[in-house]
Coordinates of C-alpha atoms in Angstrom, one line a residue:
X1 CA 5.8 73.0 215.3
X2 CA 5.7 69.7 215.1
X3 CA 7.6 68.9 212.7
X4 CA 6.6 66.1 210.2
X5 CA 9.7 64.7 207.7
X6 CA 9.5 65.8 204.1
X7 CA 10.4 64.4 200.7
X8 CA 12.1 60.7 200.4
X9 CA 15.3 60.4 200.9
X10 CA 16.5 56.9 201.1
X11 CA 16.2 53.3 199.0
X12 CA 14.7 51.9 201.5
X13 CA 11.7 49.8 200.0
X14 CA 8.0 51.2 202.0
X15 CA 6.3 47.5 200.8
X16 CA 6.7 44.7 202.7
X17 CA 9.8 45.6 205.7
X18 CA 10.6 43.0 208.2
X19 CA 12.4 44.0 211.6
X20 CA 15.5 42.4 213.0
X21 CA 13.9 40.2 214.9
X22 CA 12.2 38.9 211.7
X23 CA 8.5 39.8 212.3
X24 CA 7.1 41.8 209.3
X25 CA 4.8 44.7 209.0
X26 CA 3.3 46.3 205.5
X27 CA 2.7 49.8 205.0
X28 CA -0.1 50.6 202.6
X29 CA -2.2 53.4 202.0
X30 CA -5.1 54.3 204.0
X31 CA -7.4 53.4 201.3
X32 CA -6.4 50.0 201.4
X33 CA -6.7 49.6 205.2
X34 CA -10.3 50.7 205.0
X35 CA -11.6 47.0 205.0
X36 CA -9.0 45.9 207.3
X37 CA -9.6 45.0 211.2
X38 CA -8.3 47.1 213.7
X39 CA -5.9 46.1 216.6
X40 CA -6.9 47.8 219.4
X41 CA -5.0 45.5 222.2
X42 CA -4.9 47.7 225.3
X43 CA -1.1 46.8 224.7
X44 CA -0.9 50.0 222.1
X45 CA -3.1 52.4 224.2
X46 CA -2.1 55.4 225.6
X47 CA -3.1 55.3 229.4
X48 CA -4.0 59.1 229.9
X49 CA -5.6 60.5 232.8
X50 CA -8.9 62.0 232.6
X51 CA -8.2 65.5 233.3
X52 CA -5.4 66.0 230.4
X53 CA -8.6 65.9 228.1
X54 CA -10.5 69.0 227.8
X55 CA -14.2 69.4 228.3
X56 CA -14.3 71.1 225.3
X57 CA -13.2 69.0 222.5
X58 CA -12.4 71.5 219.8
X59 CA -12.5 75.2 219.8
X60 CA -15.3 76.8 218.6
X61 CA -13.5 79.5 216.8
X62 CA -11.4 77.1 215.1
X63 CA -13.0 77.4 211.3
X64 CA -13.2 81.1 211.4
X65 CA -9.1 80.8 212.3
X66 CA -8.5 78.5 209.4
X67 CA -9.8 81.0 206.9
X68 CA -8.3 83.6 208.5
X69 CA -5.0 81.9 208.1
X70 CA -5.2 81.1 204.1
X71 CA -5.9 84.9 203.9
X72 CA -2.8 85.7 205.1
X73 CA -0.8 83.7 204.0
X74 CA -1.8 84.3 200.2
X75 CA -1.5 88.6 201.1
X76 CA 1.9 87.9 202.2
X77 CA 2.8 86.2 198.7
X78 CA 3.1 82.7 199.3
X79 CA 2.7 80.9 195.9
X80 CA -0.4 78.4 194.9
X81 CA 2.0 75.3 196.3
X82 CA 2.9 76.3 199.7
X83 CA -1.0 77.7 199.7
X84 CA -2.4 73.8 199.1
X85 CA -0.1 72.8 201.6
X86 CA -1.3 74.8 203.9
X87 CA -4.9 74.0 203.0
X88 CA -4.0 70.6 203.5
X89 CA -2.7 71.1 206.8
X90 CA -6.7 70.7 208.9
X91 CA -5.6 74.6 210.3
X92 CA -8.8 74.3 212.4
X93 CA -8.6 70.8 213.9
X94 CA -4.2 71.8 214.4
X95 CA -4.8 74.9 217.2
X96 CA -8.7 73.8 217.7
X97 CA -8.0 70.6 219.3
X98 CA -5.0 71.5 221.6
X99 CA -5.8 75.0 222.3
X100 CA -9.9 74.9 222.7
X101 CA -10.6 77.4 225.9
X102 CA -8.9 80.7 223.9
X103 CA -10.5 83.8 222.9
X104 CA -12.1 84.3 219.3
X105 CA -8.9 86.8 218.6
X106 CA -6.7 84.3 220.7
X107 CA -7.9 81.3 218.2
X108 CA -7.0 83.2 215.1
X109 CA -3.0 84.8 216.4
X110 CA -2.3 80.7 217.4
X111 CA -3.5 79.7 214.5
X112 CA -1.6 82.1 212.1
X113 CA 1.8 81.0 214.3
X114 CA 1.5 77.7 214.6
X115 CA 0.7 77.2 210.5
X116 CA 2.9 79.4 209.6
X117 CA 5.5 77.8 211.4
X118 CA 4.3 74.5 209.8
X119 CA 5.1 75.9 206.4
X120 CA 7.8 77.6 206.9
X121 CA 9.5 74.4 208.1
X122 CA 8.2 72.4 205.5
X123 CA 9.1 74.8 202.7
X124 CA 12.7 76.2 203.9
X125 CA 13.7 74.7 206.8
X126 CA 14.0 71.0 206.8
X127 CA 15.5 72.2 202.9
X128 CA 18.3 74.1 204.4
X129 CA 17.5 76.7 203.1
X130 CA 16.8 79.9 205.9
X131 CA 17.2 79.6 209.7
X132 CA 15.4 82.5 212.1
X133 CA 16.3 85.6 211.3
X134 CA 13.9 87.7 214.3
X135 CA 16.2 88.3 217.0
X136 CA 14.5 90.5 220.4
X137 CA 16.5 93.3 219.5
X138 CA 15.0 93.7 216.1
X139 CA 11.6 93.4 218.1
X140 CA 12.3 95.5 220.7
X141 CA 13.4 98.3 218.6
X142 CA 11.0 98.0 215.3
X143 CA 14.3 97.4 213.8
X144 CA 13.4 94.9 210.9
X145 CA 15.8 92.7 209.5
X146 CA 17.2 93.5 205.5
X147 CA 15.8 91.5 202.7
X148 CA 13.2 89.4 204.7
X149 CA 11.5 86.5 202.5
X150 CA 7.4 86.2 202.5
X151 CA 8.4 84.2 205.7
X152 CA 10.0 86.7 207.5
X153 CA 7.3 89.2 207.2
X154 CA 5.2 87.0 208.5
X155 CA 6.9 86.5 211.7
X156 CA 7.6 90.0 211.6
X157 CA 4.2 91.1 211.5
X158 CA 3.4 88.2 214.2
X159 CA 6.1 89.4 216.5
X160 CA 5.5 93.0 216.1
X161 CA 1.6 91.7 217.3
X162 CA 3.0 89.4 220.5
X163 CA 5.5 91.8 222.1
X164 CA 2.8 94.7 222.5
X165 CA 1.8 94.9 226.2
X166 CA 4.2 92.0 226.9
X167 CA 7.8 92.8 228.7
X168 CA 10.9 92.6 227.2
X169 CA 11.9 89.8 228.9
X170 CA 9.0 87.9 227.2
X171 CA 9.9 89.1 224.2
X172 CA 14.1 87.9 224.9
X173 CA 12.5 85.1 226.0
X174 CA 10.3 83.8 223.0
X175 CA 12.6 85.1 220.6
X176 CA 15.3 83.0 222.0
X177 CA 13.0 80.0 222.1
X178 CA 12.8 80.1 218.1
X179 CA 16.4 80.5 217.9
X180 CA 17.1 77.7 219.6
X181 CA 14.2 75.9 218.0
X182 CA 15.6 76.6 215.0
X183 CA 19.4 75.5 215.5
X184 CA 17.3 72.2 216.7
X185 CA 15.2 71.9 213.5
X186 CA 18.9 72.8 211.2
X187 CA 20.7 70.1 212.8
X188 CA 17.5 67.6 212.8
X189 CA 17.4 68.0 208.8
X190 CA 21.2 67.6 209.0
X191 CA 20.7 63.9 210.7
X192 CA 17.5 63.4 208.1
X193 CA 20.2 64.0 205.2
X194 CA 22.9 62.3 206.9
X195 CA 20.4 58.9 207.0
X196 CA 19.3 59.4 203.5
X197 CA 22.6 59.2 202.6
X198 CA 23.8 56.6 204.7
X199 CA 20.9 54.6 205.7
X200 CA 22.3 55.0 209.4
X201 CA 19.6 57.1 212.0
X202 CA 20.9 59.0 214.5
X203 CA 21.3 56.7 217.9
X204 CA 17.3 56.5 219.5
X205 CA 18.3 59.0 222.9
X206 CA 20.0 61.1 220.3
X207 CA 17.2 61.2 218.2
X208 CA 15.0 61.6 221.0
X209 CA 16.7 64.6 222.2
X210 CA 16.2 66.4 218.1
X211 CA 12.8 65.0 218.6
X212 CA 12.0 67.3 222.1
X213 CA 13.7 70.2 220.9
X214 CA 12.5 70.6 217.3
X215 CA 8.6 69.6 218.2
X216 CA 8.2 73.3 219.6
X217 CA 6.6 72.8 222.8
X218 CA 9.3 75.5 224.6
X219 CA 7.9 78.0 222.1
X220 CA 4.4 77.0 222.5
X221 CA 4.6 77.3 226.7
X222 CA 5.2 81.0 226.1
X223 CA 2.5 81.2 223.7
X224 CA -0.2 80.3 226.5
X225 CA 0.6 83.5 228.2
X226 CA 0.0 85.6 225.4
X227 CA -3.8 83.7 225.2
X228 CA -3.8 84.8 228.8
X229 CA -2.8 88.5 228.1
X230 CA -0.7 88.2 231.4
X231 CA 2.8 86.8 232.0
X232 CA 4.1 84.4 234.7
X233 CA 7.3 85.3 237.2
X234 CA 10.6 84.7 236.0
X235 CA 11.4 82.8 238.5
X236 CA 8.3 80.6 238.2
X237 CA 9.9 79.8 234.9
X238 CA 13.8 79.2 236.4
X239 CA 12.6 76.6 238.7
X240 CA 14.4 73.4 238.3
X241 CA 10.5 71.6 238.6
X242 CA 9.1 74.1 235.8
X243 CA 12.2 72.9 233.5
X244 CA 11.3 69.5 233.5
X245 CA 7.7 70.2 232.9
X246 CA 8.9 72.1 230.0
X247 CA 11.1 69.0 229.0
X248 CA 8.4 66.4 229.8
X249 CA 5.9 68.8 227.9
X250 CA 8.3 68.2 224.7
X251 CA 9.0 64.9 224.9
X252 CA 5.2 63.8 225.1
X253 CA 4.7 65.4 221.8
X254 CA 7.0 64.2 220.5
X255 CA 6.8 61.0 221.2
X256 CA 3.3 60.9 219.9
X257 CA 4.3 62.6 216.8
X258 CA 6.8 59.6 215.7
X259 CA 4.3 57.4 216.7
X260 CA 1.4 58.6 214.3
X261 CA 3.7 59.5 211.6
X262 CA 5.5 56.1 211.6
X263 CA 3.6 54.9 208.9
X264 CA 4.1 58.0 206.6
X265 CA 7.9 58.2 207.8
X266 CA 8.3 54.6 206.6
X267 CA 6.8 55.8 202.9
X268 CA 8.7 58.5 202.6
X269 CA 11.8 56.7 203.6
X270 CA 12.0 58.7 206.6
X271 CA 13.7 58.4 210.2
X272 CA 11.7 57.6 213.0
X273 CA 11.2 56.7 216.8
X274 CA 9.9 53.3 216.0
X275 CA 11.8 52.2 213.5
X276 CA 15.0 53.6 215.1
X277 CA 14.1 51.5 218.3
X278 CA 13.6 48.4 216.1
X279 CA 17.1 48.9 214.0
X280 CA 19.4 49.8 217.7
X281 CA 17.2 46.7 219.7
X282 CA 16.2 44.4 217.7
X283 CA 12.0 44.5 218.4
X284 CA 9.6 44.1 216.3
X285 CA 7.0 47.2 215.0
X286 CA 4.7 46.6 217.7
X287 CA 7.4 45.9 220.7
X288 CA 8.6 49.2 219.8
X289 CA 5.4 51.2 219.5
X290 CA 4.9 49.7 223.1
X291 CA 7.9 50.5 224.3
X292 CA 7.4 54.2 223.2
X293 CA 3.9 54.4 224.8
X294 CA 5.2 53.1 227.8
X295 CA 7.7 55.8 227.5
X296 CA 4.9 58.4 227.1
X297 CA 2.8 57.4 229.6
X298 CA 5.4 56.9 232.3
X299 CA 6.5 60.9 231.6
X300 CA 2.6 61.9 231.7
X301 CA 2.8 60.1 235.6
X302 CA 6.0 62.0 236.3
X303 CA 4.6 65.7 234.8
X304 CA 1.3 65.1 237.5
X305 CA 3.6 64.3 240.3
X306 CA 5.7 66.9 239.5
X307 CA 2.7 69.2 238.8
X308 CA 1.2 68.0 242.4
X309 CA 4.1 70.1 243.8
X310 CA 4.2 73.0 241.7
X311 CA 0.7 73.7 242.3
X312 CA 0.3 72.6 246.3
X313 CA -0.1 74.9 248.8
X314 CA -4.0 77.4 249.6
X315 CA -1.7 80.3 248.3
X316 CA -0.3 79.1 245.0
X317 CA -0.7 81.6 242.4
X318 CA -4.2 80.7 240.5
X319 CA -2.4 81.3 236.9
X320 CA 0.2 78.8 237.5
X321 CA -3.2 76.5 238.3
X322 CA -4.4 77.5 234.7
X323 CA -1.1 76.9 233.1
X324 CA -0.7 73.4 234.5
X325 CA -4.2 73.0 232.9
X326 CA -3.7 74.1 230.0
X327 CA 0.0 72.8 229.3
X328 CA -1.6 69.1 229.5
X329 CA -4.9 70.0 227.0
X330 CA -2.4 71.4 224.9
X331 CA -0.1 68.1 225.0
X332 CA -2.4 65.9 224.6
X333 CA -4.0 68.0 222.2
X334 CA -1.6 67.6 220.0
X335 CA -2.0 64.0 220.0
X336 CA -5.1 63.7 219.7
X337 CA -5.0 66.0 216.5
X338 CA -1.9 63.8 215.2
X339 CA -4.2 60.9 215.6
X340 CA -6.6 62.0 212.8
X341 CA -5.1 64.6 210.8
X342 CA -4.6 63.8 207.0
X343 CA -0.9 64.5 207.1
X344 CA -0.1 61.7 209.7
X345 CA -3.2 59.2 208.9
X346 CA -2.3 58.5 204.7
X347 CA -0.3 55.5 205.7
X348 CA -1.8 52.6 207.8
X349 CA 0.7 49.8 209.1
X350 CA -0.6 46.7 208.6
X351 CA 0.5 43.4 210.8
X352 CA -0.8 39.7 210.7
X353 CA -4.0 41.6 208.4
X354 CA -5.0 43.7 211.3
X355 CA -3.9 47.8 210.8
X356 CA -2.0 49.1 214.1
X357 CA -4.0 51.9 215.1
X358 CA -2.8 53.1 218.7
X359 CA -5.5 54.4 220.6
X360 CA -6.3 56.4 224.1
X361 CA -7.5 54.9 227.0
X362 CA -8.8 57.9 229.1
X363 CA -7.9 56.6 232.9

């Protein structure tokens, strides 16, 4: 979930970089940018309806969840390098901001799931070492796949716990969603490797499709139902409107992810939606960020329009209203977390001696 690219892979200097239109920007460390003024103009603001923001800013059980995740990783046999990487995740913020309303038990469960996903992705998937191995046939029969890694063991424990009390249909759905994510993640990692070898990123629309597929919200929305200890009807998930809402949630988190990780990706010489837009359309860095912010805000408007249709009517299932509310909280919450997480904020973009920091305006 919330994939961020790993090690540097090309020969592009991360110092002063010129856009195709001749404008320049600099990537500097957060410490170097600390004394600079910020560009807080409205053109670099996400405009988000107030209803998307939870009245609870952070889950009160998130701190406890972080400690229990790290203990669990150690029990799985994670290496010292893996444990250090996990400690730098800001696990409490990662689960606490997108999922502010979960119970204590579910907060720990979600924190384990999301953190294992992020660590496994960093250490194995992006290096094209391992794919998803746990299918519904394993979960439903209790038959473990052979020769499991420590990450597989973690997934096995989680999916045994998740499947308890859930229908076979639900278990099949979340296992398939993870397998689909894994395939897309391998494709994205292969494209990143190709970029490192050639300097040529995917076309913007294809890169956005991959980013939306690998950001992980398809799986995360299944987890929401686990948080309720209930399941929404199969027919609900098959509706074209619901499918479109799922796609929009993935795109919203994916676009936010690349905006907030742009400086880090430039420093690590990784492709990003911002840099791809600059190269493909001849935009400055500010113009490219503006284009993505507008796309983000248009996706929010479409989401709300579809949600009104889905949730209209006096007899609408209250579970649907809750699901729509929590999809909004989670979708925005991941972007709010990205805006302040050390994983994303170690570098800054500087234009004309001002640090570029997109902000949220609630309307």
